[in-house]
Structures are given as C-alpha cells and as structure tokens.
Amino acid sequence: MPPDSSTRVLVVGATSAMAAETARIYAAHGARLFLTGRNGQRLEAVAEDLRVRGAQAVETAMLDVTDHRRSEEVMEAAWSAFDGLDVALVAHGVLPDQARCQASVADAVDALEVNFLSTVALLTPLANRFEAARGGCIAVITSVAGDRGRQSNYVYGAAKGGLDRFLQGLRNRLFHAGVTVVTLKPGFVDTPMTAGLKQGPLFASARRAGRAIHRAIERRRDVAYIPWFWHPIMAIIRALPEAVFKRLRL
Ligand SMILES: NC(=O)c1ccc[n+]([C@@H]2O[C@H](COP(=O)([O-])OP(=O)(O)OC[C@H]3O[C@@H](n4cnc5c(N)ncnc54)[C@H](OP(=O)(O)O)[C@@H]3O)[C@@H](O)[C@H]2O)c1
C-alpha cells in the first residue's frame, strides 16, 4: 500500500545511505519527514534533496545519538513537529574494527554504545509515545551480523543481536497497542560504512536496500532480511551446530 501524502516519518541517522534512499521514496509520495543527523551540512543536503523530490515538509534536528538526554529531547520534538508520527526509522550505526575492540575496552564499549545502547535510549520515549497513540510503526536497522557471533565481528554482532532481542520484546509489548515493530536485517550493502570492504556478489546497492526497507515498513513485516536472499543464507548459518561453527574461520 503506497503511503499517502499525510504520512509523518521520523528518520534517525538520516544521512545514512540506506536511510536516505528509503526517505526518497517517502518524499516522492509527498510525506512529511523529520530527519536527525550529527553532520549539519550533510543533513541539510539530504533534507534539500527530499524537498526537491516532493516531500510535503522536511524538518531537521542535529543529534549525536550517544547524547541520551539530547536524544530524548529530539524524540519529543519529532513527535510534536507534525502532531505525532506514523513511522519512525532508526538507521544510525558504525562498523567497528574488531581487532581494535579486542585490544581496547573503550573501543568495544563505544561500539556497543552507538550500535545498541543509543537505540535503546531513543526507543524508550518513542515507544511510549507510539503506545499512547495506539498506532504506527517503529522500524530499526539491525544486521545479519546479529544472527550469529563470528570471530571477525562479534562486538558489532553482539550489539546488533542485543538490539534484535530488544526489538523482539518491544514488538510483543506494542502489538497489544496496535503498533508494529519492524526489524530490518541487511546483509552487505554498498554504503560508506562498507567502503573499506572488498565487494562480492552478495553486495546490494543502497538503492535496492532502501526499496526493500520501504516495502518492509509499508507491509508491516515483523522481520525483514535485506535483500530477501539473506533469509535462507542466515537460516543455514543459524542451523549449524556450535561444535561445527566454532571450528570455522568466519
Ligand atoms: N552497509 C552494510 O553493509 C550494513 C549491513 C548491515 C547493517 N547495516 C546497518 O545499516 C545502518 C545504516 O548504515 P549504512 O550502511 O547506510 O551506512 P552509512 O551510510 O555509513 O550510515 C551510517 C550512519 O550512522 C550515523 N552515525 C554513526 N554514529 C552516529 C552517532 N554517534 N550519532 C548520530 N549518527 C551516527 C552516520 O552519521 P554521519 O553521516 O554523521 O557519519 C551515518 O548517517 C546501520 O545501522 C548499519 O549498522 C549496514
């Protein structure tokens, strides 16, 4: 079902390549968007692009998500800007260097902060608002990396896996208030985050990911793998017995 022109959409981490692609689709349908980001210039560039593409209104707010007090304020501002929200997409994240996380407590904790705790801090006031309004959709980008811990990125995987479990509980709670919680699990997507990785056939474009994210939100899916082919891949990876899995170099 295409979103109608009155749809009110919050995007946290709106300068993310995947989030910006998703927001473009909402803009083309004339939605009203509230965007947050920590880089003012890039945030304004995304906002301008969405205005040109047909958004009915675009508001912006600066937010570094590690500032929890500010997060709470901005979530309230986003809720008030259009007198409520229909969709909240939470997209920010960083891909930490696993070796550095193993060597430094600070790096490991930072990775958990940005990829997990910051989102819990955002979702706590937001979930209460949606619950009281008795409708709407909260969509959060986690990762296939959260499905199983691997030696090459288990700190990031732990953050995304923890987030996945948090969203599962939130979905169960908010279901009874008519609110949908969508867990989005991308595999490899060609964005600035993965610029340092060697690209292979499993990489998807940010545009494709954006389309799939939009579709998953509009269909009010519980969990969506982005693109879809990660669903069977991760089913196999999850099914491998631990006694076998621990021997692999992944
Ligand atoms: N690309 C992949 O292969 C892949 C795979 C699985 C999951 N994901 C997840 O997909 C989501 C979107 O990432 P992407 O691939 O679109 O990468 P991206 O373009 O690099 O976007 C990452 C975004 O996170 C923002 N961010 C990071 N730390 C922040 C902070 N402390 N406060 C506010 N914003 C912060 C960045 O802001 P700045 O612009 O200011 O840096 C940027 O907008 C992330 O949650 C990521 O973990 C990505």
PDB file of C-alpha atoms and ligand atoms in Angstrom:
ATOM      1  CA  MET A   1       0.000   0.000   0.000  1.00  0.00           C
ATOM      2  CA  PRO A   2       1.664   3.286  -1.030  1.00  0.00           C
ATOM      3  CA  PRO A   3       1.998   5.822   1.772  1.00  0.00           C
ATOM      4  CA  ASP A   4      -0.397   8.711   1.398  1.00  0.00           C
ATOM      5  CA  SER A   5       0.668  12.323   1.433  1.00  0.00           C
ATOM      6  CA  SER A   6      -0.097  12.786   5.109  1.00  0.00           C
ATOM      7  CA  THR A   7       2.399  10.147   6.329  1.00  0.00           C
ATOM      8  CA  ARG A   8       4.634  11.536   9.079  1.00  0.00           C
ATOM      9  CA  VAL A   9       8.047   9.900   9.073  1.00  0.00           C
ATOM     10  CA  LEU A  10      10.957  10.272  11.514  1.00  0.00           C
ATOM     11  CA  VAL A  11      14.379   9.159  10.292  1.00  0.00           C
ATOM     12  CA  VAL A  12      17.157   8.904  12.881  1.00  0.00           C
ATOM     13  CA  GLY A  13      20.565   8.780  11.178  1.00  0.00           C
ATOM     14  CA  ALA A  14      19.078  10.305   8.041  1.00  0.00           C
ATOM     15  CA  THR A  15      22.480  10.802   6.401  1.00  0.00           C
ATOM     16  CA  SER A  16      22.882   7.013   6.258  1.00  0.00           C
ATOM     17  CA  ALA A  17      22.911   5.935   2.603  1.00  0.00           C
ATOM     18  CA  MET A  18      20.225   3.306   3.171  1.00  0.00           C
ATOM     19  CA  ALA A  19      18.020   5.663   5.197  1.00  0.00           C
ATOM     20  CA  ALA A  20      18.333   8.450   2.623  1.00  0.00           C
ATOM     21  CA  GLU A  21      17.244   6.053  -0.135  1.00  0.00           C
ATOM     22  CA  THR A  22      14.240   4.959   1.931  1.00  0.00           C
ATOM     23  CA  ALA A  23      13.342   8.585   2.698  1.00  0.00           C
ATOM     24  CA  ARG A  24      13.434   9.422  -1.018  1.00  0.00           C
ATOM     25  CA  ILE A  25      10.553   7.006  -1.613  1.00  0.00           C
ATOM     26  CA  TYR A  26       8.501   8.589   1.168  1.00  0.00           C
ATOM     27  CA  ALA A  27       9.344  12.039  -0.218  1.00  0.00           C
ATOM     28  CA  ALA A  28       8.166  11.034  -3.696  1.00  0.00           C
ATOM     29  CA  HIS A  29       4.802  10.134  -2.136  1.00  0.00           C
ATOM     30  CA  GLY A  30       4.583  13.573  -0.543  1.00  0.00           C
ATOM     31  CA  ALA A  31       5.252  12.501   3.051  1.00  0.00           C
ATOM     32  CA  ARG A  32       6.280  14.841   5.864  1.00  0.00           C
ATOM     33  CA  LEU A  33       9.704  13.973   7.225  1.00  0.00           C
ATOM     34  CA  PHE A  34      11.621  14.777  10.403  1.00  0.00           C
ATOM     35  CA  LEU A  35      15.326  13.996   9.962  1.00  0.00           C
ATOM     36  CA  THR A  36      18.101  13.743  12.532  1.00  0.00           C
ATOM     37  CA  GLY A  37      21.843  13.544  11.992  1.00  0.00           C
ATOM     38  CA  ARG A  38      25.090  14.700  13.553  1.00  0.00           C
ATOM     39  CA  ASN A  39      26.601  16.367  10.470  1.00  0.00           C
ATOM     40  CA  GLY A  40      24.646  19.577   9.790  1.00  0.00           C
ATOM     41  CA  GLN A  41      25.845  20.065   6.220  1.00  0.00           C
ATOM     42  CA  ARG A  42      25.098  16.513   5.146  1.00  0.00           C
ATOM     43  CA  LEU A  43      21.764  16.560   6.954  1.00  0.00           C
ATOM     44  CA  GLU A  44      20.712  19.739   5.151  1.00  0.00           C
ATOM     45  CA  ALA A  45      21.800  18.236   1.807  1.00  0.00           C
ATOM     46  CA  VAL A  46      19.579  15.191   2.437  1.00  0.00           C
ATOM     47  CA  ALA A  47      16.687  17.464   3.513  1.00  0.00           C
ATOM     48  CA  GLU A  48      17.002  19.591   0.370  1.00  0.00           C
ATOM     49  CA  ASP A  49      17.088  16.502  -1.831  1.00  0.00           C
ATOM     50  CA  LEU A  50      13.859  15.247  -0.220  1.00  0.00           C
ATOM     51  CA  ARG A  51      12.141  18.632  -0.663  1.00  0.00           C
ATOM     52  CA  VAL A  52      13.022  18.599  -4.366  1.00  0.00           C
ATOM     53  CA  ARG A  53      11.688  15.045  -4.655  1.00  0.00           C
ATOM     54  CA  GLY A  54       8.245  16.041  -3.403  1.00  0.00           C
ATOM     55  CA  ALA A  55       8.199  15.870   0.386  1.00  0.00           C
ATOM     56  CA  GLN A  56       5.344  17.949   1.773  1.00  0.00           C
ATOM     57  CA  ALA A  57       7.503  19.143   4.673  1.00  0.00           C
ATOM     58  CA  VAL A  58      11.023  18.382   5.922  1.00  0.00           C
ATOM     59  CA  GLU A  59      12.247  19.328   9.400  1.00  0.00           C
ATOM     60  CA  THR A  60      15.721  18.602  10.725  1.00  0.00           C
ATOM     61  CA  ALA A  61      17.416  18.341  14.120  1.00  0.00           C
ATOM     62  CA  MET A  62      21.054  17.803  14.967  1.00  0.00           C
ATOM     63  CA  LEU A  63      21.586  14.679  17.062  1.00  0.00           C
ATOM     64  CA  ASP A  64      24.599  12.664  18.093  1.00  0.00           C
ATOM     65  CA  VAL A  65      22.811   9.577  19.365  1.00  0.00           C
ATOM     66  CA  THR A  66      25.377   8.958  22.103  1.00  0.00           C
ATOM     67  CA  ASP A  67      23.944  12.007  23.908  1.00  0.00           C
ATOM     68  CA  HIS A  68      20.975  10.311  25.542  1.00  0.00           C
ATOM     69  CA  ARG A  69      19.494  13.431  27.100  1.00  0.00           C
ATOM     70  CA  ARG A  70      19.507  15.204  23.749  1.00  0.00           C
ATOM     71  CA  SER A  71      18.015  12.067  22.139  1.00  0.00           C
ATOM     72  CA  GLU A  72      15.033  12.287  24.450  1.00  0.00           C
ATOM     73  CA  GLU A  73      14.525  15.982  23.642  1.00  0.00           C
ATOM     74  CA  VAL A  74      14.789  15.392  19.906  1.00  0.00           C
ATOM     75  CA  MET A  75      12.358  12.468  20.022  1.00  0.00           C
ATOM     76  CA  GLU A  76       9.825  14.745  21.733  1.00  0.00           C
ATOM     77  CA  ALA A  77      10.470  17.472  19.138  1.00  0.00           C
ATOM     78  CA  ALA A  78       9.973  14.971  16.330  1.00  0.00           C
ATOM     79  CA  TRP A  79       6.701  13.818  17.856  1.00  0.00           C
ATOM     80  CA  SER A  80       5.433  17.395  18.206  1.00  0.00           C
ATOM     81  CA  ALA A  81       6.595  18.679  14.796  1.00  0.00           C
ATOM     82  CA  PHE A  82       3.705  17.072  12.889  1.00  0.00           C
ATOM     83  CA  ASP A  83       1.470  16.361  15.881  1.00  0.00           C
ATOM     84  CA  GLY A  84       2.507  12.668  16.091  1.00  0.00           C
ATOM     85  CA  LEU A  85       4.301  10.158  13.871  1.00  0.00           C
ATOM     86  CA  ASP A  86       3.216   7.271  11.650  1.00  0.00           C
ATOM     87  CA  VAL A  87       6.665   5.774  11.001  1.00  0.00           C
ATOM     88  CA  ALA A  88       9.987   6.022  12.841  1.00  0.00           C
ATOM     89  CA  LEU A  89      13.027   4.583  11.056  1.00  0.00           C
ATOM     90  CA  VAL A  90      16.189   4.249  13.164  1.00  0.00           C
ATOM     91  CA  ALA A  91      19.195   3.803  10.892  1.00  0.00           C
ATOM     92  CA  HIS A  92      22.398   5.084  12.502  1.00  0.00           C
ATOM     93  CA  GLY A  93      25.306   2.712  13.178  1.00  0.00           C
ATOM     94  CA  VAL A  94      29.049   2.205  12.892  1.00  0.00           C
ATOM     95  CA  LEU A  95      31.059  -0.812  11.812  1.00  0.00           C
ATOM     96  CA  PRO A  96      33.855  -1.031  14.384  1.00  0.00           C
ATOM     97  CA  ASP A  97      37.269  -2.562  13.824  1.00  0.00           C
ATOM     98  CA  GLN A  98      37.083  -5.956  15.553  1.00  0.00           C
ATOM     99  CA  ALA A  99      40.831  -6.117  16.279  1.00  0.00           C
ATOM    100  CA  ARG A 100      40.692  -2.718  17.976  1.00  0.00           C
ATOM    101  CA  CYS A 101      37.673  -3.767  20.017  1.00  0.00           C
ATOM    102  CA  GLN A 102      39.651  -6.788  21.220  1.00  0.00           C
ATOM    103  CA  ALA A 103      42.599  -4.594  22.197  1.00  0.00           C
ATOM    104  CA  SER A 104      40.720  -1.718  23.797  1.00  0.00           C
ATOM    105  CA  VAL A 105      37.894  -1.744  26.331  1.00  0.00           C
ATOM    106  CA  ALA A 106      36.977   1.800  25.264  1.00  0.00           C
ATOM    107  CA  ASP A 107      36.584   0.798  21.605  1.00  0.00           C
ATOM    108  CA  ALA A 108      34.465  -2.239  22.479  1.00  0.00           C
ATOM    109  CA  VAL A 109      32.208  -0.194  24.760  1.00  0.00           C
ATOM    110  CA  ASP A 110      31.892   2.606  22.167  1.00  0.00           C
ATOM    111  CA  ALA A 111      30.775   0.087  19.562  1.00  0.00           C
ATOM    112  CA  LEU A 112      28.077  -1.216  21.906  1.00  0.00           C
ATOM    113  CA  GLU A 113      27.044   2.341  22.775  1.00  0.00           C
ATOM    114  CA  VAL A 114      26.446   3.517  19.193  1.00  0.00           C
ATOM    115  CA  ASN A 115      25.008   0.273  17.851  1.00  0.00           C
ATOM    116  CA  PHE A 116      22.878  -0.786  20.809  1.00  0.00           C
ATOM    117  CA  LEU A 117      22.519   1.458  23.877  1.00  0.00           C
ATOM    118  CA  SER A 118      21.876   4.656  21.924  1.00  0.00           C
ATOM    119  CA  THR A 119      18.964   2.978  20.162  1.00  0.00           C
ATOM    120  CA  VAL A 120      17.503   1.739  23.447  1.00  0.00           C
ATOM    121  CA  ALA A 121      17.723   5.349  24.683  1.00  0.00           C
ATOM    122  CA  LEU A 122      15.865   6.614  21.600  1.00  0.00           C
ATOM    123  CA  LEU A 123      13.248   3.909  21.558  1.00  0.00           C
ATOM    124  CA  THR A 124      12.289   4.258  25.199  1.00  0.00           C
ATOM    125  CA  PRO A 125      10.482   7.629  24.874  1.00  0.00           C
ATOM    126  CA  LEU A 126       9.450   6.899  21.296  1.00  0.00           C
ATOM    127  CA  ALA A 127       7.804   3.579  22.180  1.00  0.00           C
ATOM    128  CA  ASN A 128       5.810   5.247  24.955  1.00  0.00           C
ATOM    129  CA  ARG A 129       4.538   7.873  22.501  1.00  0.00           C
ATOM    130  CA  PHE A 130       3.531   5.282  19.896  1.00  0.00           C
ATOM    131  CA  GLU A 131       1.926   3.112  22.559  1.00  0.00           C
ATOM    132  CA  ALA A 132      -0.188   6.007  23.854  1.00  0.00           C
ATOM    133  CA  ALA A 133      -1.194   6.930  20.283  1.00  0.00           C
ATOM    134  CA  ARG A 134      -2.215   3.276  19.677  1.00  0.00           C
ATOM    135  CA  GLY A 135      -0.831   3.024  16.152  1.00  0.00           C
ATOM    136  CA  GLY A 136       2.141   3.488  13.860  1.00  0.00           C
ATOM    137  CA  CYS A 137       5.326   1.687  13.053  1.00  0.00           C
ATOM    138  CA  ILE A 138       8.826   1.633  14.536  1.00  0.00           C
ATOM    139  CA  ALA A 139      11.453   0.231  12.146  1.00  0.00           C
ATOM    140  CA  VAL A 140      15.053  -0.341  13.177  1.00  0.00           C
ATOM    141  CA  ILE A 141      18.058  -1.421  11.125  1.00  0.00           C
ATOM    142  CA  THR A 142      19.988  -4.189  12.857  1.00  0.00           C
ATOM    143  CA  SER A 143      22.131  -6.599  10.786  1.00  0.00           C
ATOM    144  CA  VAL A 144      22.555 -10.209   9.741  1.00  0.00           C
ATOM    145  CA  ALA A 145      25.702  -9.966  11.890  1.00  0.00           C
ATOM    146  CA  GLY A 146      23.410 -10.120  14.919  1.00  0.00           C
ATOM    147  CA  ASP A 147      22.143 -13.582  13.987  1.00  0.00           C
ATOM    148  CA  ARG A 148      25.312 -15.400  14.986  1.00  0.00           C
ATOM    149  CA  GLY A 149      28.589 -14.377  16.629  1.00  0.00           C
ATOM    150  CA  ARG A 150      31.622 -14.691  14.364  1.00  0.00           C
ATOM    151  CA  GLN A 151      35.273 -14.101  15.242  1.00  0.00           C
ATOM    152  CA  SER A 152      35.648 -11.369  12.617  1.00  0.00           C
ATOM    153  CA  ASN A 153      32.960  -9.039  14.009  1.00  0.00           C
ATOM    154  CA  TYR A 154      31.394 -10.333  17.215  1.00  0.00           C
ATOM    155  CA  VAL A 155      31.391  -6.991  19.054  1.00  0.00           C
ATOM    156  CA  TYR A 156      29.282  -5.406  16.302  1.00  0.00           C
ATOM    157  CA  GLY A 157      27.300  -8.672  16.110  1.00  0.00           C
ATOM    158  CA  ALA A 158      26.641  -8.597  19.851  1.00  0.00           C
ATOM    159  CA  ALA A 159      25.326  -5.031  19.646  1.00  0.00           C
ATOM    160  CA  LYS A 160      23.025  -5.836  16.729  1.00  0.00           C
ATOM    161  CA  GLY A 161      21.997  -9.165  18.289  1.00  0.00           C
ATOM    162  CA  GLY A 162      21.146  -7.429  21.570  1.00  0.00           C
ATOM    163  CA  LEU A 163      19.140  -4.868  19.641  1.00  0.00           C
ATOM    164  CA  ASP A 164      17.362  -7.649  17.798  1.00  0.00           C
ATOM    165  CA  ARG A 165      16.262  -9.187  21.109  1.00  0.00           C
ATOM    166  CA  PHE A 166      15.213  -5.771  22.487  1.00  0.00           C
ATOM    167  CA  LEU A 167      13.036  -5.237  19.401  1.00  0.00           C
ATOM    168  CA  GLN A 168      11.508  -8.679  19.793  1.00  0.00           C
ATOM    169  CA  GLY A 169      10.317  -7.777  23.286  1.00  0.00           C
ATOM    170  CA  LEU A 170       9.180  -4.324  22.197  1.00  0.00           C
ATOM    171  CA  ARG A 171       7.192  -5.872  19.327  1.00  0.00           C
ATOM    172  CA  ASN A 172       5.473  -8.206  21.748  1.00  0.00           C
ATOM    173  CA  ARG A 173       4.623  -5.287  24.071  1.00  0.00           C
ATOM    174  CA  LEU A 174       3.454  -2.847  21.381  1.00  0.00           C
ATOM    175  CA  PHE A 175       1.439  -5.401  19.426  1.00  0.00           C
ATOM    176  CA  HIS A 176      -1.235  -5.026  22.082  1.00  0.00           C
ATOM    177  CA  ALA A 177      -1.385  -1.285  21.376  1.00  0.00           C
ATOM    178  CA  GLY A 178      -1.659  -1.742  17.601  1.00  0.00           C
ATOM    179  CA  VAL A 179       1.929  -0.598  16.965  1.00  0.00           C
ATOM    180  CA  THR A 180       4.195  -2.556  14.584  1.00  0.00           C
ATOM    181  CA  VAL A 181       7.902  -3.037  15.253  1.00  0.00           C
ATOM    182  CA  VAL A 182       9.895  -3.941  12.127  1.00  0.00           C
ATOM    183  CA  THR A 183      13.378  -5.455  12.491  1.00  0.00           C
ATOM    184  CA  LEU A 184      15.402  -4.815   9.347  1.00  0.00           C
ATOM    185  CA  LYS A 185      18.395  -7.098   8.800  1.00  0.00           C
ATOM    186  CA  PRO A 186      20.622  -6.063   5.907  1.00  0.00           C
ATOM    187  CA  GLY A 187      23.481  -8.204   4.661  1.00  0.00           C
ATOM    188  CA  PHE A 188      26.285  -6.455   2.741  1.00  0.00           C
ATOM    189  CA  VAL A 189      25.146  -3.124   1.313  1.00  0.00           C
ATOM    190  CA  ASP A 190      27.315  -0.754  -0.704  1.00  0.00           C
ATOM    191  CA  THR A 191      27.385   2.335   1.545  1.00  0.00           C
ATOM    192  CA  PRO A 192      30.128   4.470   3.134  1.00  0.00           C
ATOM    193  CA  MET A 193      30.117   2.008   6.040  1.00  0.00           C
ATOM    194  CA  THR A 194      31.418  -0.805   3.865  1.00  0.00           C
ATOM    195  CA  ALA A 195      33.683   1.328   1.655  1.00  0.00           C
ATOM    196  CA  GLY A 196      36.762  -0.417   3.091  1.00  0.00           C
ATOM    197  CA  LEU A 197      35.475  -3.954   2.377  1.00  0.00           C
ATOM    198  CA  LYS A 198      36.129  -5.931  -0.771  1.00  0.00           C
ATOM    199  CA  GLN A 199      32.848  -6.161  -2.677  1.00  0.00           C
ATOM    200  CA  GLY A 200      31.486  -9.536  -3.760  1.00  0.00           C
ATOM    201  CA  PRO A 201      28.349 -10.881  -5.438  1.00  0.00           C
ATOM    202  CA  LEU A 202      26.343 -10.685  -2.201  1.00  0.00           C
ATOM    203  CA  PHE A 203      26.616  -6.879  -2.067  1.00  0.00           C
ATOM    204  CA  ALA A 204      23.416  -4.940  -2.754  1.00  0.00           C
ATOM    205  CA  SER A 205      23.159  -1.270  -3.697  1.00  0.00           C
ATOM    206  CA  ALA A 206      21.881   1.263  -1.176  1.00  0.00           C
ATOM    207  CA  ARG A 207      19.018   1.970  -3.573  1.00  0.00           C
ATOM    208  CA  ARG A 208      17.916  -1.660  -3.585  1.00  0.00           C
ATOM    209  CA  ALA A 209      18.197  -1.780   0.200  1.00  0.00           C
ATOM    210  CA  GLY A 210      16.148   1.432   0.501  1.00  0.00           C
ATOM    211  CA  ARG A 211      13.377  -0.016  -1.648  1.00  0.00           C
ATOM    212  CA  ALA A 212      13.331  -3.220   0.398  1.00  0.00           C
ATOM    213  CA  ILE A 213      13.251  -1.262   3.669  1.00  0.00           C
ATOM    214  CA  HIS A 214      10.351   0.870   2.455  1.00  0.00           C
ATOM    215  CA  ARG A 215       8.460  -2.245   1.348  1.00  0.00           C
ATOM    216  CA  ALA A 216       9.030  -3.991   4.681  1.00  0.00           C
ATOM    217  CA  ILE A 217       7.733  -0.958   6.579  1.00  0.00           C
ATOM    218  CA  GLU A 218       4.672  -0.491   4.383  1.00  0.00           C
ATOM    219  CA  ARG A 219       3.854  -4.211   4.646  1.00  0.00           C
ATOM    220  CA  ARG A 220       4.356  -4.013   8.401  1.00  0.00           C
ATOM    221  CA  ARG A 221       6.671  -7.013   8.412  1.00  0.00           C
ATOM    222  CA  ASP A 222       7.981  -8.232  11.776  1.00  0.00           C
ATOM    223  CA  VAL A 223      11.435  -9.157  10.491  1.00  0.00           C
ATOM    224  CA  ALA A 224      12.827  -8.493   7.019  1.00  0.00           C
ATOM    225  CA  TYR A 225      16.158  -9.587   5.578  1.00  0.00           C
ATOM    226  CA  ILE A 226      17.571  -7.001   3.152  1.00  0.00           C
ATOM    227  CA  PRO A 227      17.716  -8.188   0.368  1.00  0.00           C
ATOM    228  CA  TRP A 228      15.466 -11.236   0.846  1.00  0.00           C
ATOM    229  CA  PHE A 229      18.172 -13.818  -0.071  1.00  0.00           C
ATOM    230  CA  TRP A 230      19.823 -13.337   3.336  1.00  0.00           C
ATOM    231  CA  HIS A 231      16.851 -15.112   4.880  1.00  0.00           C
ATOM    232  CA  PRO A 232      17.792 -18.615   3.605  1.00  0.00           C
ATOM    233  CA  ILE A 233      21.525 -17.887   3.999  1.00  0.00           C
ATOM    234  CA  MET A 234      21.127 -16.959   7.652  1.00  0.00           C
ATOM    235  CA  ALA A 235      18.758 -19.898   8.267  1.00  0.00           C
ATOM    236  CA  ILE A 236      21.616 -22.210   7.260  1.00  0.00           C
ATOM    237  CA  ILE A 237      24.203 -20.285   9.284  1.00  0.00           C
ATOM    238  CA  ARG A 238      21.988 -20.304  12.384  1.00  0.00           C
ATOM    239  CA  ALA A 239      21.305 -24.027  11.980  1.00  0.00           C
ATOM    240  CA  LEU A 240      24.973 -25.075  12.031  1.00  0.00           C
ATOM    241  CA  PRO A 241      25.756 -26.842  15.316  1.00  0.00           C
ATOM    242  CA  GLU A 242      28.018 -24.831  17.631  1.00  0.00           C
ATOM    243  CA  ALA A 243      30.510 -27.720  17.721  1.00  0.00           C
ATOM    244  CA  VAL A 244      30.986 -27.246  13.953  1.00  0.00           C
ATOM    245  CA  PHE A 245      30.626 -23.470  13.841  1.00  0.00           C
ATOM    246  CA  LYS A 246      33.354 -22.763  16.382  1.00  0.00           C
ATOM    247  CA  ARG A 247      35.908 -24.510  14.137  1.00  0.00           C
ATOM    248  CA  LEU A 248      35.224 -22.264  11.149  1.00  0.00           C
ATOM    249  CA  ARG A 249      37.245 -19.130  10.424  1.00  0.00           C
ATOM    250  CA  LEU A 250      34.451 -16.649   9.700  1.00  0.00           C
TER     251      LEU A 250
HETATM  252  N1  LIG B   1      26.228  -1.267   4.882  1.00  0.00           N
HETATM  253  C1  LIG B   1      26.088  -2.511   5.298  1.00  0.00           C
HETATM  254  O1  LIG B   1      26.611  -3.466   4.690  1.00  0.00           O
HETATM  255  C2  LIG B   1      25.246  -2.802   6.504  1.00  0.00           C
HETATM  256  C3  LIG B   1      24.929  -4.142   6.783  1.00  0.00           C
HETATM  257  C4  LIG B   1      24.127  -4.438   7.873  1.00  0.00           C
HETATM  258  C5  LIG B   1      23.641  -3.434   8.659  1.00  0.00           C
HETATM  259  N2  LIG B   1      23.967  -2.132   8.388  1.00  0.00           N
HETATM  260  C6  LIG B   1      23.392  -1.092   9.240  1.00  0.00           C
HETATM  261  O2  LIG B   1      22.651  -0.226   8.422  1.00  0.00           O
HETATM  262  C7  LIG B   1      22.519   1.037   9.075  1.00  0.00           C
HETATM  263  C8  LIG B   1      22.781   2.138   8.079  1.00  0.00           C
HETATM  264  O3  LIG B   1      24.140   2.123   7.679  1.00  0.00           O
HETATM  265  P1  LIG B   1      24.625   2.408   6.198  1.00  0.00           P
HETATM  266  O4  LIG B   1      25.076   1.135   5.625  1.00  0.00           O
HETATM  267  O5  LIG B   1      23.589   3.207   5.486  1.00  0.00           O
HETATM  268  O6  LIG B   1      25.949   3.237   6.441  1.00  0.00           O
HETATM  269  P2  LIG B   1      26.294   4.784   6.443  1.00  0.00           P
HETATM  270  O7  LIG B   1      25.837   5.425   5.174  1.00  0.00           O
HETATM  271  O8  LIG B   1      27.733   4.845   6.800  1.00  0.00           O
HETATM  272  O9  LIG B   1      25.401   5.363   7.628  1.00  0.00           O
HETATM  273  C9  LIG B   1      25.720   5.281   8.976  1.00  0.00           C
HETATM  274  C10 LIG B   1      25.015   6.433   9.636  1.00  0.00           C
HETATM  275  O10 LIG B   1      25.149   6.361  11.055  1.00  0.00           O
HETATM  276  C11 LIG B   1      25.382   7.669  11.523  1.00  0.00           C
HETATM  277  N3  LIG B   1      26.012   7.691  12.825  1.00  0.00           N
HETATM  278  C12 LIG B   1      27.072   6.973  13.262  1.00  0.00           C
HETATM  279  N4  LIG B   1      27.358   7.292  14.522  1.00  0.00           N
HETATM  280  C13 LIG B   1      26.458   8.237  14.911  1.00  0.00           C
HETATM  281  C14 LIG B   1      26.250   8.982  16.086  1.00  0.00           C
HETATM  282  N5  LIG B   1      27.012   8.806  17.162  1.00  0.00           N
HETATM  283  N6  LIG B   1      25.226   9.873  16.128  1.00  0.00           N
HETATM  284  C15 LIG B   1      24.445  10.058  15.054  1.00  0.00           C
HETATM  285  N7  LIG B   1      24.596   9.392  13.887  1.00  0.00           N
HETATM  286  C16 LIG B   1      25.597   8.494  13.817  1.00  0.00           C
HETATM  287  C17 LIG B   1      26.286   8.276  10.455  1.00  0.00           C
HETATM  288  O11 LIG B   1      26.318   9.670  10.600  1.00  0.00           O
HETATM  289  P3  LIG B   1      27.446  10.554   9.874  1.00  0.00           P
HETATM  290  O12 LIG B   1      26.916  10.756   8.497  1.00  0.00           O
HETATM  291  O13 LIG B   1      27.465  11.805  10.682  1.00  0.00           O
HETATM  292  O14 LIG B   1      28.708   9.761   9.963  1.00  0.00           O
HETATM  293  C18 LIG B   1      25.551   7.795   9.206  1.00  0.00           C
HETATM  294  O15 LIG B   1      24.458   8.616   8.900  1.00  0.00           O
HETATM  295  C19 LIG B   1      23.464   0.980  10.272  1.00  0.00           C
HETATM  296  O16 LIG B   1      22.703   0.702  11.426  1.00  0.00           O
HETATM  297  C20 LIG B   1      24.352  -0.196   9.955  1.00  0.00           C
HETATM  298  O17 LIG B   1      24.874  -0.779  11.132  1.00  0.00           O
HETATM  299  C21 LIG B   1      24.751  -1.792   7.327  1.00  0.00           C
END
